[in-house]
């Protein structure tokens, strides 16, 4: 039996449109109603045939849905919640895909009292945005972290978990605050640093932007991929996971300054020891199936 | 006509062994003699049939060669130069593939007076090391930067350029000091930061190493690839391009601290403006053919 018969997706960017495609592929009998605040996006979704119905407003999309998934930037959650609140049925589960969970849980909990709010975060995506960037296999083999609030209905949580498993994801339950700390390390800090270094590189005088682009295969290239991610989504991530990110940034800067000092004083052993240690972590990530062994060309 | 008839490669790691394979593929009549300080590597090179002859010492490899390419870590150049010096013919060109050029030019120039020393740097590679990691197409479409010292023989420089073009590389001439500044941005700083963040992440208490590995698809994964690069090679890069790296690190830290402040004070516009600007650079790198449009999975 399907965990949910009628699903509404609000926001049809990379993740929302991937979700629609994945649902179509894995659970073709699910009734799928979607919406997006942007008229161009709604039109494109109709052209692509991604849903059974595309509504102008978010409120109309959630009527009679038994699962609503908010796929909007974290900072837009409150407005969308206010819009859909009056249209929800008592048994509807409201979930999301945001990269920050504690603030989302707070916002949705406050805006939707009495509703089954069960935030979630599929750790998957690419640097692309928009409904054309999505694809059905995005969640295959990736983790989806569900962060049930205190006193969440266990049956509803299990239904949501089953839904994600059917889309190919591996599901893990986690406390929202811990989620935010883990993702600060594995995702938020890497993004912030990538954005920062790409900014630094494009502001130099002695080296031209054309040269930076031309010789980017030396390593810089990989940072630009990350730094091409959606600006609004990431702005909201940093504003909403402020404490964890700032705490981590402090540690990172400390470690970087120590390396800087080692370079200045020619302490080769310190450098080599760190560079050897980091290599082992790469090995573990490949063993865990979170990346392929295949070498990346160009350095 | 072949630019060089007899080529010696000293050091058969990722780059040296790729070079051997590429020469075999593009110029099969070239006589290829190679050497490596590590006996296991020499044995593996024989098993793989990568050269016409494999010598125990570097000196024996360069006898009668008209091109010698040093593919050893930058810090090992002086010792190798001392070893091969007495065996070189007056018309031999000695080049290398090091990621730092000013210090290499100085070391080789001092150790090999009267020899045609023409340093070069193919901006290509992967995070893998050793003779099994190499492949013939590594230099295809990549840039090879040649940094001729003052009063270098123009004919010899052109022969070296032609040699790299035959291996599929695009050749550019550049001043050594400028090369070191450009590569500090496009390669050295990205590597240092990747090593640093992977180190920071593996030292946390609140988040376990298993969690970091499990959820690495959020962005961290891409840093671990870079941080899996050869430890000794990279130690030598930082020790030998100290000034350019330190200068750049200062700017990077400044920019990062400004971002940190924007997060602390909730300045969303500052964040969004930077994140939008960095996206355009990604576009240029794809247009330049230095990376593919294909999205990278998992974020």
Coordinates of C-alpha atoms in Angstrom, one line a residue:
Chain A
X1 CA 0.0 0.0 0.0
X2 CA 1.2 3.5 -0.8
X3 CA 2.2 5.6 2.3
X4 CA 0.4 8.6 0.8
X5 CA -2.2 8.7 -2.0
X6 CA -2.2 12.5 -2.7
X7 CA 1.0 14.5 -2.4
X8 CA 1.4 18.3 -2.8
X9 CA 4.8 19.8 -3.6
X10 CA 5.3 23.6 -3.0
X11 CA 8.3 24.9 -4.8
X12 CA 9.4 23.3 -8.1
X13 CA 13.1 24.0 -8.2
X14 CA 15.8 21.4 -8.4
X15 CA 14.6 19.4 -5.4
X16 CA 10.8 19.9 -5.9
X17 CA 11.0 18.9 -9.5
X18 CA 13.3 15.9 -8.8
X19 CA 10.8 14.8 -6.1
X20 CA 7.9 15.0 -8.6
X21 CA 9.9 13.0 -11.2
X22 CA 10.9 10.4 -8.5
X23 CA 7.3 10.0 -7.3
X24 CA 6.1 9.5 -10.8
X25 CA 8.8 6.9 -11.4
X26 CA 8.4 5.0 -8.1
X27 CA 4.7 5.5 -7.2
X28 CA 2.9 6.3 -10.5
X29 CA -0.6 6.1 -9.0
X30 CA 0.1 8.9 -6.5
X31 CA -2.0 12.0 -7.2
X32 CA 0.5 14.9 -7.5
X33 CA -0.5 18.5 -7.2
X34 CA 2.2 21.1 -7.3
X35 CA 2.6 24.9 -7.0
X36 CA 5.4 27.5 -7.3
X37 CA 5.3 31.2 -6.6
X38 CA 7.0 31.9 -10.0
X39 CA 4.6 31.9 -13.0
X40 CA 7.4 31.0 -15.4
X41 CA 8.3 27.9 -13.3
X42 CA 4.6 26.9 -13.2
X43 CA 4.4 27.1 -17.0
X44 CA 7.6 25.1 -17.4
X45 CA 6.2 22.4 -15.0
X46 CA 3.1 22.1 -17.1
X47 CA 5.2 21.9 -20.3
X48 CA 7.3 19.2 -18.7
X49 CA 4.2 17.3 -17.5
X50 CA 5.6 16.9 -14.0
X51 CA 2.3 16.8 -12.1
X52 CA -1.4 16.0 -12.3
X53 CA -2.3 19.5 -11.5
X54 CA -0.4 22.8 -11.1
X55 CA -2.1 25.5 -9.0
X56 CA -1.4 29.2 -8.8
X57 CA -1.4 29.5 -5.1
X58 CA 0.1 27.1 -2.5
X59 CA -3.2 27.0 -0.6
X60 CA -5.1 25.4 -3.5
X61 CA -2.4 22.7 -4.0
X62 CA -2.7 21.3 -0.5
X63 CA -6.5 20.7 -0.4
X64 CA -7.1 17.0 0.3
X65 CA -3.4 16.2 0.2
X66 CA -2.2 13.7 2.8
X67 CA 1.4 14.7 2.4
X68 CA 2.6 18.3 1.7
X69 CA 6.3 18.8 1.1
X70 CA 7.7 22.3 1.2
X71 CA 10.6 22.7 -1.3
X72 CA 11.2 26.4 -0.9
X73 CA 14.2 28.3 0.6
X74 CA 14.3 28.0 4.4
X75 CA 13.5 31.8 4.7
X76 CA 10.3 31.3 2.7
X77 CA 8.8 28.6 5.0
X78 CA 6.8 30.9 7.3
X79 CA 5.0 32.7 4.4
X80 CA 4.1 29.4 2.7
X81 CA 3.0 27.9 6.0
X82 CA 0.6 30.8 6.6
X83 CA -0.8 30.3 3.1
X84 CA -1.5 26.6 3.4
X85 CA -2.5 26.4 7.0
X86 CA -6.3 27.1 6.5
X87 CA -6.5 24.4 3.7
X88 CA -4.9 21.5 5.6
X89 CA -6.9 18.4 6.7
X90 CA -6.3 17.2 10.2
X91 CA -4.5 14.0 9.0
X92 CA -2.2 15.8 6.6
X93 CA 1.6 15.4 7.2
X94 CA 3.5 18.6 6.4
X95 CA 7.2 18.0 5.7
X96 CA 10.0 19.9 3.9
X97 CA 13.4 19.4 2.4
X98 CA 15.3 22.3 3.9
X99 CA 19.0 22.1 4.8
X100 CA 18.4 23.5 8.3
X101 CA 16.0 21.8 10.6
X102 CA 15.8 23.5 14.0
X103 CA 14.6 26.8 12.7
X104 CA 12.3 25.2 10.2
X105 CA 10.7 23.0 12.9
X106 CA 10.1 26.1 15.1
X107 CA 8.6 28.2 12.2
X108 CA 6.4 25.4 10.9
X109 CA 5.3 24.4 14.5
X110 CA 4.3 27.9 15.3
X111 CA 2.5 28.6 12.1
X112 CA 0.7 25.2 11.9
X113 CA -0.5 24.3 15.5
X114 CA -2.2 20.9 15.7
X115 CA -0.7 19.8 12.3
X116 CA 1.5 16.8 11.8
X117 CA 4.7 18.7 11.1
X118 CA 7.6 16.3 10.4
X119 CA 10.7 18.1 8.9
X120 CA 13.1 16.2 6.8
X121 CA 16.2 16.8 4.7
X122 CA 17.3 14.7 1.8
X123 CA 21.1 15.1 1.6
X124 CA 21.2 15.3 -2.2
X125 CA 21.3 17.9 -4.9
X126 CA 23.5 19.5 -7.5
X127 CA 24.8 23.0 -8.2
X128 CA 21.9 23.6 -10.7
X129 CA 18.6 25.3 -10.0
X130 CA 15.1 25.3 -11.5
X131 CA 12.6 22.7 -12.8
X132 CA 14.7 21.7 -15.7
X133 CA 17.6 20.7 -13.4
X134 CA 15.7 18.0 -11.6
X135 CA 15.9 14.3 -12.3
X136 CA 14.2 11.2 -10.9
X137 CA 17.3 9.4 -9.6
X138 CA 18.6 12.3 -7.4
X139 CA 17.7 10.5 -4.1
X140 CA 18.9 7.0 -5.0
X141 CA 21.4 5.8 -2.4
X142 CA 21.4 9.2 -0.6
X143 CA 20.5 9.8 3.0
X144 CA 17.2 11.4 4.0
X145 CA 17.4 12.7 7.6
X146 CA 14.0 13.0 9.3
X147 CA 13.9 15.1 12.4
X148 CA 10.6 14.4 14.2
X149 CA 9.7 17.0 16.8
X150 CA 9.0 16.0 20.4
X151 CA 5.6 14.0 20.5
X152 CA 5.5 13.5 16.7
X153 CA 3.1 10.7 15.7
X154 CA 5.2 7.6 15.3
X155 CA 2.9 6.2 12.6
X156 CA 3.1 9.3 10.5
X157 CA 6.9 9.4 10.9
X158 CA 7.1 5.8 9.7
X159 CA 4.9 6.6 6.7
X160 CA 7.1 9.5 5.7
X161 CA 10.2 7.3 6.1
X162 CA 8.6 4.7 3.9
X163 CA 7.8 7.3 1.3
X164 CA 11.5 8.4 1.1
X165 CA 12.7 4.8 1.0
X166 CA 10.4 4.2 -2.0
X167 CA 12.2 7.1 -3.7
X168 CA 15.5 5.2 -3.2
X169 CA 16.7 7.1 -0.2
X170 CA 18.2 5.7 3.0
X171 CA 16.4 7.1 6.0
X172 CA 17.8 8.2 9.3
X173 CA 16.1 9.8 12.3
X174 CA 17.9 12.6 14.1
X175 CA 17.4 15.3 16.6
X176 CA 17.0 18.7 14.7
X177 CA 19.8 20.5 16.6
X178 CA 22.2 17.6 16.0
X179 CA 21.3 17.6 12.3
X180 CA 22.2 21.3 12.1
X181 CA 25.6 20.7 13.6
X182 CA 26.3 17.7 11.4
X183 CA 25.3 19.5 8.3
X184 CA 27.2 22.6 9.3
X185 CA 30.3 20.5 8.9
X186 CA 29.5 18.3 5.9
X187 CA 27.7 21.0 3.9
X188 CA 27.3 24.5 5.2
X189 CA 31.0 25.3 6.0
X190 CA 32.2 23.7 2.7
X191 CA 29.8 25.9 0.8
X192 CA 30.7 29.1 2.7
X193 CA 34.4 28.5 2.1
X194 CA 33.9 27.7 -1.6
X195 CA 31.9 30.9 -2.0
X196 CA 34.6 32.8 -0.2
X197 CA 37.6 31.6 -2.1
X198 CA 35.9 32.1 -5.4
X199 CA 35.2 35.7 -4.3
X200 CA 38.8 36.2 -3.2
X201 CA 40.1 34.9 -6.5
X202 CA 37.9 37.2 -8.6
X203 CA 39.1 40.3 -6.7
X204 CA 42.8 40.0 -7.4
X205 CA 44.9 42.6 -9.3
X206 CA 48.1 40.7 -9.9
X207 CA 46.3 37.7 -11.5
X208 CA 43.5 38.3 -14.0
X209 CA 40.1 36.7 -13.9
X210 CA 40.9 35.2 -17.3
X211 CA 43.9 33.5 -15.9
X212 CA 42.0 32.1 -12.9
X213 CA 39.5 30.6 -15.3
X214 CA 42.1 29.3 -17.7
X215 CA 44.1 27.4 -15.2
X216 CA 41.2 26.4 -12.9
X217 CA 41.8 22.7 -13.5
X218 CA 44.5 22.9 -10.7
X219 CA 41.8 22.5 -8.0
X220 CA 39.9 25.8 -8.1
X221 CA 37.5 24.4 -10.6
X222 CA 36.0 22.1 -8.0
X223 CA 35.3 25.0 -5.7
X224 CA 33.5 26.9 -8.4
X225 CA 31.1 24.0 -8.8
X226 CA 30.0 24.3 -5.2
X227 CA 30.0 28.1 -5.4
X228 CA 27.5 27.9 -8.3
X229 CA 24.7 26.7 -5.9
X230 CA 21.5 28.6 -5.5
X231 CA 22.2 32.0 -3.9
X232 CA 18.9 32.5 -2.1
X233 CA 18.8 29.0 -0.7
X234 CA 22.3 29.3 0.7
X235 CA 21.7 32.8 2.1
X236 CA 18.9 31.4 4.1
X237 CA 20.9 28.4 5.2
X238 CA 23.6 30.6 6.8
X239 CA 21.0 33.0 8.3
X240 CA 19.2 30.1 9.9
X241 CA 22.0 27.9 11.1
X242 CA 24.0 30.9 12.4
X243 CA 25.3 29.5 15.7
X244 CA 26.6 26.1 14.4
X245 CA 28.2 27.8 11.4
X246 CA 29.9 30.5 13.4
X247 CA 31.2 28.0 16.0
X248 CA 32.7 25.9 13.2
X249 CA 34.1 28.8 11.3
X250 CA 36.0 29.7 14.5
X251 CA 37.6 26.3 14.6
X252 CA 38.4 26.3 10.9
X253 CA 40.1 29.7 11.0
X254 CA 42.1 28.5 14.0
X255 CA 43.3 25.5 12.1
X256 CA 44.0 27.5 8.9
X257 CA 46.1 30.0 10.9
X258 CA 48.1 27.1 12.4
X259 CA 48.8 25.9 8.8
X260 CA 49.7 29.4 7.7
X261 CA 52.2 29.5 10.5
X262 CA 53.7 26.1 9.6
X263 CA 54.2 27.4 6.0
X264 CA 55.8 30.6 7.2
X265 CA 58.3 28.8 9.4
X266 CA 58.9 26.0 6.9
X267 CA 57.5 23.2 9.2
X268 CA 57.3 20.5 6.5
X269 CA 56.5 17.7 9.0
X270 CA 53.4 19.5 10.3
X271 CA 52.1 19.9 6.7
X272 CA 52.9 16.3 5.7
X273 CA 51.3 14.9 8.8
X274 CA 48.0 16.7 8.1
X275 CA 48.0 15.9 4.4
X276 CA 48.5 12.2 5.2
X277 CA 45.7 12.1 7.7
X278 CA 43.2 13.7 5.4
X279 CA 43.8 11.1 2.7
X280 CA 42.4 8.4 4.9
X281 CA 39.1 10.1 5.2
X282 CA 38.7 10.1 1.4
X283 CA 39.1 6.3 1.5
X284 CA 36.3 6.0 4.1
X285 CA 33.9 8.1 2.0
X286 CA 34.5 5.9 -1.1
X287 CA 34.0 2.8 1.1
X288 CA 30.7 4.2 2.4
X289 CA 29.5 4.6 -1.2
X290 CA 29.2 8.4 -0.9
X291 CA 31.5 9.0 -3.9
X292 CA 33.1 6.9 -6.6
X293 CA 36.7 5.8 -6.7
X294 CA 37.0 7.3 -10.2
X295 CA 39.7 10.0 -10.3
X296 CA 38.6 13.5 -11.1
X297 CA 40.7 14.9 -14.0
X298 CA 42.6 18.0 -14.0
X299 CA 44.8 19.4 -11.2
Chain B
X1 CA 60.1 15.1 -37.3
X2 CA 60.0 14.3 -33.6
X3 CA 61.1 17.1 -31.3
X4 CA 63.1 14.6 -29.2
X5 CA 64.2 11.1 -30.1
X6 CA 65.4 9.9 -26.7
X7 CA 63.5 11.0 -23.6
X8 CA 64.3 10.2 -20.0
X9 CA 61.7 10.5 -17.2
X10 CA 62.9 10.6 -13.6
X11 CA 60.1 9.8 -11.2
X12 CA 57.3 7.4 -12.3
X13 CA 54.3 8.5 -10.2
X14 CA 51.0 9.8 -11.5
X15 CA 52.5 12.4 -13.8
X16 CA 55.7 10.6 -14.8
X17 CA 53.8 7.4 -15.7
X18 CA 51.1 9.4 -17.5
X19 CA 53.8 11.1 -19.5
X20 CA 55.4 7.7 -20.4
X21 CA 52.0 6.4 -21.6
X22 CA 51.2 9.6 -23.5
X23 CA 54.6 9.5 -25.3
X24 CA 54.0 5.9 -26.2
X25 CA 50.6 6.7 -27.6
X26 CA 51.6 9.9 -29.5
X27 CA 55.2 9.3 -30.5
X28 CA 55.7 5.5 -30.5
X29 CA 59.2 5.7 -32.0
X30 CA 60.7 7.7 -29.1
X31 CA 63.3 5.9 -27.1
X32 CA 62.0 6.0 -23.5
X33 CA 64.3 5.4 -20.5
X34 CA 62.9 5.9 -17.0
X35 CA 64.0 5.7 -13.4
X36 CA 62.5 6.0 -9.9
X37 CA 64.1 6.1 -6.5
X38 CA 61.6 3.5 -5.2
X39 CA 62.4 -0.1 -6.2
X40 CA 58.8 -1.2 -6.0
X41 CA 57.8 1.5 -8.4
X42 CA 60.6 0.5 -10.8
X43 CA 59.4 -3.1 -10.7
X44 CA 55.8 -2.1 -11.3
X45 CA 56.9 0.1 -14.3
X46 CA 58.6 -3.0 -15.8
X47 CA 55.5 -5.1 -15.2
X48 CA 53.4 -2.5 -16.9
X49 CA 55.8 -2.2 -19.8
X50 CA 55.8 1.6 -19.6
X51 CA 59.4 2.2 -21.0
X52 CA 62.1 0.8 -23.2
X53 CA 64.5 0.7 -20.3
X54 CA 64.2 1.2 -16.5
X55 CA 67.4 2.1 -14.7
X56 CA 68.2 1.9 -11.0
X57 CA 69.8 5.4 -10.8
X58 CA 68.7 8.6 -12.3
X59 CA 72.2 9.2 -13.8
X60 CA 72.1 6.1 -16.0
X61 CA 68.7 7.0 -17.3
X62 CA 69.8 10.4 -18.8
X63 CA 72.8 9.2 -20.8
X64 CA 72.3 10.2 -24.5
X65 CA 68.8 11.6 -23.8
X66 CA 67.9 14.8 -25.6
X67 CA 65.1 15.5 -23.2
X68 CA 65.1 14.8 -19.5
X69 CA 61.8 15.4 -17.5
X70 CA 62.0 15.5 -13.8
X71 CA 58.7 14.2 -12.3
X72 CA 59.7 14.2 -8.7
X73 CA 58.4 16.4 -5.8
X74 CA 59.7 19.9 -5.9
X75 CA 61.8 19.3 -2.8
X76 CA 63.7 16.5 -4.5
X77 CA 64.8 18.4 -7.6
X78 CA 68.2 19.5 -6.2
X79 CA 69.3 15.9 -5.3
X80 CA 68.2 14.6 -8.7
X81 CA 69.9 17.4 -10.5
X82 CA 73.2 16.6 -8.7
X83 CA 72.8 13.0 -9.7
X84 CA 72.2 13.6 -13.4
X85 CA 74.5 16.5 -14.0
X86 CA 77.6 14.6 -14.8
X87 CA 75.8 12.4 -17.3
X88 CA 74.1 15.1 -19.4
X89 CA 75.1 15.9 -23.1
X90 CA 75.6 19.6 -24.0
X91 CA 72.4 19.6 -26.1
X92 CA 70.2 17.9 -23.6
X93 CA 67.1 19.9 -22.5
X94 CA 66.2 19.4 -18.8
X95 CA 62.7 20.1 -17.9
X96 CA 60.3 19.2 -15.1
X97 CA 56.5 19.1 -14.2
X98 CA 56.6 20.8 -10.8
X99 CA 53.7 22.9 -9.5
X100 CA 56.1 25.7 -8.4
X101 CA 58.4 27.3 -11.0
X102 CA 60.6 30.1 -9.5
X103 CA 62.3 27.9 -6.9
X104 CA 62.7 25.0 -9.3
X105 CA 64.3 27.3 -11.9
X106 CA 66.7 28.6 -9.3
X107 CA 67.6 25.1 -8.0
X108 CA 68.1 23.5 -11.4
X109 CA 69.9 26.5 -12.8
X110 CA 72.4 26.4 -9.9
X111 CA 72.9 22.6 -10.0
X112 CA 73.2 22.4 -13.8
X113 CA 75.3 25.4 -15.1
X114 CA 75.5 25.5 -18.9
X115 CA 72.6 23.1 -19.3
X116 CA 69.4 23.9 -21.2
X117 CA 67.1 24.1 -18.2
X118 CA 63.5 24.9 -19.3
X119 CA 61.0 24.3 -16.5
X120 CA 57.4 23.5 -17.3
X121 CA 54.2 22.7 -15.5
X122 CA 51.3 20.7 -17.1
X123 CA 48.2 21.9 -15.2
X124 CA 46.7 18.4 -15.0
X125 CA 46.5 15.5 -12.5
X126 CA 44.2 13.7 -10.2
X127 CA 44.1 13.0 -6.5
X128 CA 45.7 9.6 -7.1
X129 CA 49.4 8.7 -6.9
X130 CA 51.8 6.1 -8.2
X131 CA 52.5 4.4 -11.6
X132 CA 49.2 2.6 -11.7
X133 CA 47.3 5.9 -11.4
X134 CA 48.6 7.4 -14.7
X135 CA 46.8 7.4 -18.0
X136 CA 47.7 8.5 -21.5
X137 CA 45.0 11.1 -22.0
X138 CA 45.8 13.1 -18.8
X139 CA 47.2 16.1 -20.7
X140 CA 44.6 16.2 -23.5
X141 CA 43.1 19.7 -23.7
X142 CA 45.0 20.8 -20.5
X143 CA 47.4 23.7 -20.3
X144 CA 51.1 23.2 -20.1
X145 CA 52.9 26.4 -18.8
X146 CA 56.5 26.7 -19.9
X147 CA 58.6 29.2 -17.9
X148 CA 61.8 29.8 -19.9
X149 CA 64.5 31.4 -17.8
X150 CA 66.2 34.6 -19.1
X151 CA 68.4 33.8 -22.2
X152 CA 66.8 30.4 -22.7
X153 CA 67.5 29.0 -26.2
X154 CA 64.4 29.8 -28.2
X155 CA 64.7 26.8 -30.5
X156 CA 64.9 24.5 -27.5
X157 CA 61.9 26.2 -25.9
X158 CA 59.9 25.7 -29.1
X159 CA 61.0 22.0 -29.3
X160 CA 59.7 21.5 -25.7
X161 CA 56.4 23.3 -26.6
X162 CA 56.0 21.1 -29.7
X163 CA 56.6 18.0 -27.5
X164 CA 53.8 19.0 -25.1
X165 CA 51.4 19.9 -28.0
X166 CA 51.9 16.4 -29.4
X167 CA 50.8 15.0 -26.1
X168 CA 47.5 16.9 -26.5
X169 CA 48.4 19.9 -24.3
X170 CA 47.8 23.5 -25.0
X171 CA 51.1 25.4 -24.4
X172 CA 51.5 28.9 -22.8
X173 CA 54.8 30.7 -22.0
X174 CA 54.9 32.6 -18.7
X175 CA 57.3 34.3 -16.4
X176 CA 58.1 31.9 -13.5
X177 CA 57.2 34.4 -10.7
X178 CA 53.8 35.1 -12.4
X179 CA 53.2 31.4 -12.8
X180 CA 53.6 30.9 -9.1
X181 CA 51.1 33.7 -8.3
X182 CA 48.5 32.3 -10.7
X183 CA 48.9 28.8 -9.5
X184 CA 48.7 30.0 -5.9
X185 CA 45.2 31.1 -6.6
X186 CA 44.0 28.3 -8.9
X187 CA 45.6 25.4 -7.2
X188 CA 47.7 25.9 -4.1
X189 CA 45.2 27.9 -2.0
X190 CA 42.3 25.5 -2.9
X191 CA 44.4 22.5 -1.8
X192 CA 45.5 24.2 1.4
X193 CA 41.9 25.0 2.3
X194 CA 40.6 21.6 1.4
X195 CA 43.3 19.9 3.6
X196 CA 42.5 22.3 6.4
X197 CA 38.7 21.8 6.4
X198 CA 39.0 18.1 6.2
X199 CA 41.4 18.3 9.2
X200 CA 38.9 20.5 11.1
X201 CA 36.0 18.2 10.4
X202 CA 37.9 15.1 11.7
X203 CA 38.7 16.8 15.0
X204 CA 35.2 17.6 16.2
X205 CA 33.7 16.2 19.4
X206 CA 30.0 17.0 18.9
X207 CA 29.9 15.4 15.4
X208 CA 31.5 12.0 14.9
X209 CA 33.8 11.1 12.1
X210 CA 31.3 8.4 11.0
X211 CA 28.6 11.1 10.6
X212 CA 30.9 13.4 8.6
X213 CA 31.6 10.5 6.2
X214 CA 28.0 9.4 6.0
X215 CA 26.6 12.8 5.1
X216 CA 29.6 14.0 3.1
X217 CA 27.5 14.3 -0.1
X218 CA 26.4 17.7 1.1
X219 CA 29.5 19.3 -0.3
X220 CA 32.3 18.1 2.0
X221 CA 32.9 15.1 -0.3
X222 CA 34.4 17.3 -3.0
X223 CA 36.9 18.8 -0.6
X224 CA 38.0 15.3 0.5
X225 CA 38.9 14.5 -3.1
X226 CA 41.3 17.4 -3.3
X227 CA 42.6 16.6 0.2
X228 CA 43.5 13.1 -0.9
X229 CA 46.3 14.4 -3.1
X230 CA 49.9 13.4 -2.6
X231 CA 51.2 14.6 0.8
X232 CA 54.9 15.0 0.0
X233 CA 54.2 16.7 -3.3
X234 CA 52.0 19.2 -1.6
X235 CA 54.2 19.7 1.4
X236 CA 56.9 20.8 -1.1
X237 CA 54.6 23.0 -3.0
X238 CA 53.7 25.1 0.1
X239 CA 57.3 25.3 1.3
X240 CA 58.5 26.4 -2.2
X241 CA 55.7 28.9 -3.0
X242 CA 55.6 30.4 0.5
X243 CA 55.3 34.1 -0.3
X244 CA 52.5 33.9 -2.9
X245 CA 50.5 31.4 -0.7
X246 CA 50.9 33.5 2.5
X247 CA 49.9 36.7 0.7
X248 CA 46.8 35.0 -0.7
X249 CA 45.9 33.4 2.6
X250 CA 45.9 36.8 4.1
X251 CA 43.3 38.0 1.6
X252 CA 41.2 34.9 1.9
X253 CA 41.1 35.1 5.7
X254 CA 40.1 38.7 5.4
X255 CA 37.2 37.9 3.1
X256 CA 36.1 35.0 5.2
X257 CA 36.0 37.1 8.3
X258 CA 33.9 39.6 6.5
X259 CA 31.4 36.8 5.6
X260 CA 31.5 35.6 9.2
X261 CA 30.5 39.0 10.3
X262 CA 27.7 39.2 7.7
X263 CA 26.3 35.9 9.1
X264 CA 26.6 37.1 12.7
X265 CA 24.7 40.3 12.0
X266 CA 22.2 38.7 9.7
X267 CA 23.2 40.7 6.6
X268 CA 21.4 38.6 4.0
X269 CA 22.0 41.0 1.1
X270 CA 25.8 40.8 1.5
X271 CA 25.7 37.0 1.4
X272 CA 23.3 36.8 -1.6
X273 CA 25.3 39.4 -3.6
X274 CA 28.5 37.3 -3.2
X275 CA 26.8 34.0 -3.9
X276 CA 25.3 35.5 -7.1
X277 CA 28.7 36.8 -8.3
X278 CA 30.5 33.5 -7.8
X279 CA 27.9 31.7 -10.0
X280 CA 29.0 33.7 -13.1
X281 CA 32.6 32.4 -12.7
X282 CA 31.4 28.8 -12.9
X283 CA 29.8 29.7 -16.2
X284 CA 33.0 31.0 -17.6
X285 CA 35.0 27.9 -16.6
X286 CA 32.5 25.7 -18.5
X287 CA 32.6 28.0 -21.5
X288 CA 36.4 27.8 -21.5
X289 CA 36.2 24.0 -21.6
X290 CA 38.0 23.5 -18.2
X291 CA 35.0 21.6 -16.8
X292 CA 31.8 20.0 -18.1
X293 CA 28.3 21.3 -17.7
X294 CA 27.3 17.9 -16.2
X295 CA 26.0 18.4 -12.7
X296 CA 27.8 16.7 -9.9
X297 CA 25.5 14.6 -7.8
X298 CA 24.9 14.8 -4.1
X299 CA 24.7 17.9 -2.0

